[in-house]
CSV table of C-alpha atoms and ligand atoms in Angstrom, one decimal:
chain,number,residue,atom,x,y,z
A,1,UNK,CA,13.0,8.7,-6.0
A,2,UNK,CA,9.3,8.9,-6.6
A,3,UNK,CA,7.8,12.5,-6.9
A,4,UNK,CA,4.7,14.4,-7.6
A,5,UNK,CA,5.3,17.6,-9.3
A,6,UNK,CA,2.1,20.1,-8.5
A,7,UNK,CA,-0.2,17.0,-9.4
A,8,UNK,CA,-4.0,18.0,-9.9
A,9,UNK,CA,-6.9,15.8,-10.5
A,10,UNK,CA,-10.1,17.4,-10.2
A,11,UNK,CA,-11.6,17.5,-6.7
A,12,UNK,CA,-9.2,14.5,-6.0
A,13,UNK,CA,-5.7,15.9,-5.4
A,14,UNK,CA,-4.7,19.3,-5.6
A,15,UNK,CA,-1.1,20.4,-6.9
A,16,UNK,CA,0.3,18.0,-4.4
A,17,UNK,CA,4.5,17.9,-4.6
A,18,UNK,CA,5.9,15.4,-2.7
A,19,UNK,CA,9.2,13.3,-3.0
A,20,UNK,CA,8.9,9.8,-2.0
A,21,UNK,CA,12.4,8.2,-1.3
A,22,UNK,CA,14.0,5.0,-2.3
A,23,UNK,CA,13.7,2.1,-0.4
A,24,UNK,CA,11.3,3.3,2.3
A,25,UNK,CA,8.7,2.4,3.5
A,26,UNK,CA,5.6,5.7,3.2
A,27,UNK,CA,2.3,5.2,4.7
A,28,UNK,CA,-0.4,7.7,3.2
A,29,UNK,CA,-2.9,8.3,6.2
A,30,UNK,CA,-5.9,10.9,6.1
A,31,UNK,CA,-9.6,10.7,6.6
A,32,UNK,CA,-12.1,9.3,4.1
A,33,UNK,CA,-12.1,11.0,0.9
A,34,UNK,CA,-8.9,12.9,1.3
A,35,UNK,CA,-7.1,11.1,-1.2
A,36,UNK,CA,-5.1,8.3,-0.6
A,37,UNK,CA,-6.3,5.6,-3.2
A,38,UNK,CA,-6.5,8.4,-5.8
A,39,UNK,CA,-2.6,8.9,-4.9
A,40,UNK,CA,-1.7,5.5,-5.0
A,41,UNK,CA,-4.0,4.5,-8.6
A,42,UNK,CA,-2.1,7.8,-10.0
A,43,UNK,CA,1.2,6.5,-9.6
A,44,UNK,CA,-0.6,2.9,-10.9
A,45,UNK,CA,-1.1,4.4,-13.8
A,46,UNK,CA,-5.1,4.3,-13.2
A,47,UNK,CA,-5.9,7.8,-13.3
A,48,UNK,CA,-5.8,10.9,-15.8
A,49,UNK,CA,-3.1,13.4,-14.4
A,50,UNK,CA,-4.9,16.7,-15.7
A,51,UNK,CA,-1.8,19.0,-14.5
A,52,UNK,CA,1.7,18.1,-13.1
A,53,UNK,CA,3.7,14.5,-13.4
A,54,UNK,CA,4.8,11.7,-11.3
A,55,UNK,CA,8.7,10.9,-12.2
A,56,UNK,CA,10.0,8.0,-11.3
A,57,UNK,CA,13.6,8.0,-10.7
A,58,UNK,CA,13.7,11.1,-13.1
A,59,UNK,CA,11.1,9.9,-15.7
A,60,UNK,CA,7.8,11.0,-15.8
A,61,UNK,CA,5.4,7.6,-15.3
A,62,UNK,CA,3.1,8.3,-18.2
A,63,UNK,CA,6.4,7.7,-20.4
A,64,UNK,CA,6.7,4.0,-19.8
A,65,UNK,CA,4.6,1.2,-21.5
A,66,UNK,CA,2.2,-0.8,-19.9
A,67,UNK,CA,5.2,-3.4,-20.2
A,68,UNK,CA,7.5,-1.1,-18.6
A,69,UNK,CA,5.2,-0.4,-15.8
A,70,UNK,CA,4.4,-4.2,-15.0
A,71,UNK,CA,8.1,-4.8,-14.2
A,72,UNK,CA,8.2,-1.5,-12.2
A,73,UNK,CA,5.3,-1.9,-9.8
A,74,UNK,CA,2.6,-3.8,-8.0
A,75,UNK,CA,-0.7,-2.6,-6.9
A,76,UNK,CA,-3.0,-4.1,-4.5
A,77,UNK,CA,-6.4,-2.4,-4.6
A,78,UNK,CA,-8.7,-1.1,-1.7
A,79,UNK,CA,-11.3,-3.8,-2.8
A,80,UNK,CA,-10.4,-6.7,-4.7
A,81,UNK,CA,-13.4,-9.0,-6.4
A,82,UNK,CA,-12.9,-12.8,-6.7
A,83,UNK,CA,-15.6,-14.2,-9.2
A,84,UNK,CA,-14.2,-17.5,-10.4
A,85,UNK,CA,-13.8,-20.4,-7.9
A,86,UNK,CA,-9.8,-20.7,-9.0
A,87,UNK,CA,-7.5,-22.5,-6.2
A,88,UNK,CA,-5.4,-20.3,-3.9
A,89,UNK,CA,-2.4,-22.6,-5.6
A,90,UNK,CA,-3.4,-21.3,-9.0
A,91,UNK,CA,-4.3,-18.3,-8.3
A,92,UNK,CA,-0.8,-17.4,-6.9
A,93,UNK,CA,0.8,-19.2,-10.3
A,94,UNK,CA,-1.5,-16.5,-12.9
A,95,UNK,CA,0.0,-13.7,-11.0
A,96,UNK,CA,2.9,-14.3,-12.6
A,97,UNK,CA,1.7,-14.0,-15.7
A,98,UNK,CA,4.0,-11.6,-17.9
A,99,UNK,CA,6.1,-11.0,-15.1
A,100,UNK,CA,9.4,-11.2,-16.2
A,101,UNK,CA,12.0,-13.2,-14.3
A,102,UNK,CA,13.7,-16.2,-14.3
A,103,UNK,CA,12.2,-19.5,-13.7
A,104,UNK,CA,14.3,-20.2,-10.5
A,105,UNK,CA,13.2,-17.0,-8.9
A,106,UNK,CA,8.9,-17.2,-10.1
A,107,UNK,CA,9.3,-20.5,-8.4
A,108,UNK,CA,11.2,-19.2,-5.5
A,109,UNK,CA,9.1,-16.1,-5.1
A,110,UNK,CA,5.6,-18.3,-5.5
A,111,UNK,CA,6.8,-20.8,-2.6
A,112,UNK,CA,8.1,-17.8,-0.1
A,113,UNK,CA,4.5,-16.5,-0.8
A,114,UNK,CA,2.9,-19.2,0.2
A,115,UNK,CA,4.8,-19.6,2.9
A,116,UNK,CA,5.0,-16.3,4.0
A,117,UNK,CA,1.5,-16.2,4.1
A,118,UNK,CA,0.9,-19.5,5.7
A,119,UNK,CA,-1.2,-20.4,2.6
A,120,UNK,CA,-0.3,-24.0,3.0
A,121,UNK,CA,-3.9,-25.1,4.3
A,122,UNK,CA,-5.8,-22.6,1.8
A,123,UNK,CA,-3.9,-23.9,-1.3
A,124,UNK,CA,-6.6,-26.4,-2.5
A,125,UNK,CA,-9.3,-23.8,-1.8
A,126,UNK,CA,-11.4,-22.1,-4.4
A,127,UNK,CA,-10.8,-18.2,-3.7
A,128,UNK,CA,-14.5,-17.5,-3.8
A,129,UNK,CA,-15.0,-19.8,-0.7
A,130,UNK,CA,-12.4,-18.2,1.6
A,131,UNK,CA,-13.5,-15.8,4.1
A,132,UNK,CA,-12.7,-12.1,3.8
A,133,UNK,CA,-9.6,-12.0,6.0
A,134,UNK,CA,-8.5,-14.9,4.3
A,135,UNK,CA,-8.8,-13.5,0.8
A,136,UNK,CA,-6.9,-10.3,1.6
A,137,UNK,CA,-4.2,-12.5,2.3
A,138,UNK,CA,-4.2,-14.6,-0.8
A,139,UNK,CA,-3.9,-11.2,-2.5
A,140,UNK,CA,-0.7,-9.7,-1.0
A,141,UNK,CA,0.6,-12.9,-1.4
A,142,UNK,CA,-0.2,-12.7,-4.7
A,143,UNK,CA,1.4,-9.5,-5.0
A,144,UNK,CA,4.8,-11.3,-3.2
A,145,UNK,CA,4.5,-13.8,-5.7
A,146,UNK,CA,6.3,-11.2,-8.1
A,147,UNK,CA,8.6,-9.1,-6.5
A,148,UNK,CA,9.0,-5.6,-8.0
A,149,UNK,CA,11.0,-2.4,-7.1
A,150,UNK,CA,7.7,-0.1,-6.3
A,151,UNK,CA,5.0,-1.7,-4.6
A,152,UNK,CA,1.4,0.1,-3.7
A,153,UNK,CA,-0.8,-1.3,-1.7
A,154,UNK,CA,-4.5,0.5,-0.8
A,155,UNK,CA,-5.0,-0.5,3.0
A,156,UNK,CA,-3.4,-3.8,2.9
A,157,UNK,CA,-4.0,-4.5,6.6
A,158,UNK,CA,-7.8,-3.9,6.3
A,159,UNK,CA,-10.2,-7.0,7.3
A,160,UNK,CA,-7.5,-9.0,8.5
A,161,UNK,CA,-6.7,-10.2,11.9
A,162,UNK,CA,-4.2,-8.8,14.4
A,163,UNK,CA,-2.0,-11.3,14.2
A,164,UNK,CA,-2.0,-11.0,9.8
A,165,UNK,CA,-1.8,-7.8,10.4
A,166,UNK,CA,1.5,-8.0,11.9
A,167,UNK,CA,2.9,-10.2,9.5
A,168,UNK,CA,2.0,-8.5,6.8
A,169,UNK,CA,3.5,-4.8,8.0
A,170,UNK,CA,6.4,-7.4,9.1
A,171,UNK,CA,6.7,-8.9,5.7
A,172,UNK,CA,6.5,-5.6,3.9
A,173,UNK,CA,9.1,-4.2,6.1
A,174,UNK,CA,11.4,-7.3,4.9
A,175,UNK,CA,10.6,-6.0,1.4
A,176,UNK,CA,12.1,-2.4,1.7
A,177,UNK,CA,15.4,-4.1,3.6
A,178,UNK,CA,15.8,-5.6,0.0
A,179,UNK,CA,15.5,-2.5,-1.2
A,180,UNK,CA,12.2,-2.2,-2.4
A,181,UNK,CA,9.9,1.4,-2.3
A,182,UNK,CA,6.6,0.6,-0.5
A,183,UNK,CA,3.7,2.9,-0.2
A,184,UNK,CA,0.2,1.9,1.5
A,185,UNK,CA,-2.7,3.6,2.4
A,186,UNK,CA,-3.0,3.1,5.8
A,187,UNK,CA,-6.0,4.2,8.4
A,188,UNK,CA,-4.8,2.5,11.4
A,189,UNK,CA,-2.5,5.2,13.0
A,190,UNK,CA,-0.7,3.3,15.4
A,191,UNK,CA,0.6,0.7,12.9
A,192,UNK,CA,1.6,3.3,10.9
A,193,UNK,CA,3.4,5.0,13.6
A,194,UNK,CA,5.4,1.9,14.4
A,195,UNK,CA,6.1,0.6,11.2
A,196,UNK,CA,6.2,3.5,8.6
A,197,UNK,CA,9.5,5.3,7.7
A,198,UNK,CA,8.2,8.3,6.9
A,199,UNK,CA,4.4,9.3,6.2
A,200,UNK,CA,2.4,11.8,3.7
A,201,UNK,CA,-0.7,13.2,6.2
A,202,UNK,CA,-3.5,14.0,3.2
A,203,UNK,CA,-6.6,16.2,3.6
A,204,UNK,CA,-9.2,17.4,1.1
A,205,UNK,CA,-6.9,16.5,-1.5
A,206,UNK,CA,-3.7,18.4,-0.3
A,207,UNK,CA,-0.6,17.3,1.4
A,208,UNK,CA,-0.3,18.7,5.5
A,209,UNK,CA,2.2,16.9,6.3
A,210,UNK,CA,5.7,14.9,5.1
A,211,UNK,CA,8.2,13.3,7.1
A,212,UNK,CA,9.1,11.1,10.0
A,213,UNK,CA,5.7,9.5,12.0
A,214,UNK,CA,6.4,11.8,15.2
A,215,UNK,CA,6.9,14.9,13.6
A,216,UNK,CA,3.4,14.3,10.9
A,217,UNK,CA,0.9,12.7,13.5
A,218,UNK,CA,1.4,16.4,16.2
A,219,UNK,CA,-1.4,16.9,18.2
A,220,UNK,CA,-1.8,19.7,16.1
A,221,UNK,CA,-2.4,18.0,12.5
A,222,UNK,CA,-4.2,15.6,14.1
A,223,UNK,CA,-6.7,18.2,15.7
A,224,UNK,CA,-6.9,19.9,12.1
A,225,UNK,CA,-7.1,16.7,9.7
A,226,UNK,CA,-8.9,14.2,12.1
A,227,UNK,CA,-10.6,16.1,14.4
A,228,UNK,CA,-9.5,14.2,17.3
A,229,UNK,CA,-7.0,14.3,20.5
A,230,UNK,CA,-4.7,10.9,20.7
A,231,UNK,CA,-2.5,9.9,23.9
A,232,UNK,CA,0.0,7.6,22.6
A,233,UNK,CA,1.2,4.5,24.2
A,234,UNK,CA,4.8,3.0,23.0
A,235,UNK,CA,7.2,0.3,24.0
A,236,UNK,CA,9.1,-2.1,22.7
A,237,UNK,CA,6.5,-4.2,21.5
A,238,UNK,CA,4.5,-1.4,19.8
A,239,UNK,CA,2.6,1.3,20.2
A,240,UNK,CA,-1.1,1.8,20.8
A,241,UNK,CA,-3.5,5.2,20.8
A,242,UNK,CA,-6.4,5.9,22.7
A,243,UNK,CA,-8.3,9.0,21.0
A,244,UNK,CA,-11.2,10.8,21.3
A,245,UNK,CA,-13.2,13.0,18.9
A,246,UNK,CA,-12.7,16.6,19.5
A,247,UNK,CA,-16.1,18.4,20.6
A,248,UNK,CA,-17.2,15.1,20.3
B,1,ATP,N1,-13.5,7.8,-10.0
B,1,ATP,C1,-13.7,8.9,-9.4
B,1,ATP,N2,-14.2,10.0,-10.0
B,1,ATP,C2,-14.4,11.2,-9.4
B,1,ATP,N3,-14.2,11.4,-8.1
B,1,ATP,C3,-13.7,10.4,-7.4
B,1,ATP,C4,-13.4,9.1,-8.0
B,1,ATP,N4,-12.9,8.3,-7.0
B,1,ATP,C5,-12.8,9.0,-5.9
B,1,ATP,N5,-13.3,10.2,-6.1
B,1,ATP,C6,-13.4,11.3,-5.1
B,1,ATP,O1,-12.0,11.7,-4.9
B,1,ATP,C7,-11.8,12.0,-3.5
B,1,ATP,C8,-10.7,11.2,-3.0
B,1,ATP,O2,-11.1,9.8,-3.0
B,1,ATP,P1,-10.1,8.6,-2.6
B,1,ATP,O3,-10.8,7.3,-2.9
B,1,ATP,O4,-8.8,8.9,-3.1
B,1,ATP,O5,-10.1,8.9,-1.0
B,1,ATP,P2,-9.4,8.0,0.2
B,1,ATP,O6,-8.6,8.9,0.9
B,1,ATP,O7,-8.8,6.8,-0.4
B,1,ATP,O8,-10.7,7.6,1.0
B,1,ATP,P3,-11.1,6.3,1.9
B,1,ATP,O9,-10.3,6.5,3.2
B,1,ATP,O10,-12.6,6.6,2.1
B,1,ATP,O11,-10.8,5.1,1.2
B,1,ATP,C9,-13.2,11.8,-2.8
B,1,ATP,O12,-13.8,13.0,-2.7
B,1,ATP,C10,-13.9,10.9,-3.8
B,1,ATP,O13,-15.3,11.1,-3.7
């Protein structure tokens, strides 16, 4: 169990309690600014709690070592920044670095990544030469390159195609079957809807809403937190949402 206990961070989050179960996966949805990366870079370790805790499985986060942490959790970040032309191929091999595992599975993990990802034609590339897209993907492949029980990710599906997209809430899917706790920030509503377990609805800072995707996007938190009206459109292959702004 992961849980925030009445965490406040100045204008950022606001004694926000929330119990995060094992194993699931937890999309964080809510409009700009409401929170969502501060959530995620709190439980990261990133931030300053100034009142409250986050435990993890009982023990508050800011107990553990830096060490402790790495083996714990992954963290992909809203934005990442690629500076030095280093091949896809190595790239993948230095985000293993201090991970601890055995040989058999870094090497294991590192080719599942790549494949995964369909890296195959990228892995000669220099990072800084890869197209946006294409470097998001290099980057939650990355973060499958070392396999760890919590695993954050700040709008993984952002800037990449449909079809990555897809894969990507597919592949993390796969991840919590193993048994892994996944939590994203995640603006795209209707992915969230099919894929997310459950989902924490943030505004201003504050938790509105925590539980199953039907119950959390109501017309009603959706009017208050969004400010828009959303007919839903679900089958088996999906769902979709056409919405419109309120007094819009
Ligand atoms: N380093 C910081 N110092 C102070 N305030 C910050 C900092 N980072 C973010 N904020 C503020 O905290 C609030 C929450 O920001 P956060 O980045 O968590 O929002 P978000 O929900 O992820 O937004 P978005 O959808 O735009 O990415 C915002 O009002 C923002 O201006």
């Amino acid at each position: 169990m992961l849980k925030f206990v009445d965490v406040t961070i100045a204008n950022r989050l606001t004694s926000l309690s929330v119990s995060i179960p094992t194993g699931k996966l937890v999309g964080v949805v809510g409009p700009n600014g409401a929170g969502k990366s501060t959530l995620l870079k709190t439980i990261a370790g990133l931030t300053h709690i100034e009142h409250g805790r986050v435990e993890y499985e009982q023990t508050d986060l800011r107990s553990y070592s830096a060490d402790k942490r790495r083996q714990l959790l992954s963290y992909l970040p809203q934005f990442s920044q690629f500076n030095e032309p280093v091949t896809v191929g190595n790239l993948l091999q230095l985000s293993q670095m201090n991970i601890r595992a055995s040989s058999a599975d870094l090497a294991c993990w590192q080719q599942n990544a790549m494949e995964n990802f369909e890296l195959g034609n990228l892995q000669c590339r220099p990072i800084t030469e890869l197209s946006g897209g294409e470097q998001r993907r290099v980057a939650i492949a990355c973060m499958a390159t070392c396999q760890r029980p919590l695993m954050l990710l700040d709008e993984p599906v952002s800037g990449l195609d449909l079809y990555y997209q897809l894969l990507t809430m597919d592949w993390l899917k796969t991840c919590v079957k193993k048994g892994a706790t996944v939590v994203i920030a995640i603006h795209d509503l209707a992915l969230a809807a099919q894929y997310c377990d459950q989902l924490l609805m943030l505004n201003n800072g504050k938790a509105v809403a925590f539980g199953c995707p039907n119950d959390v996007l109501s017309d009603t938190n959706l009017a208050h937190t969004f400010q828009v009206s959303v007919d839903w459109l679900c089958n088996e292959n999906g769902v979709a949402m056409l919405a419109n702004r309120l007094n819009g």
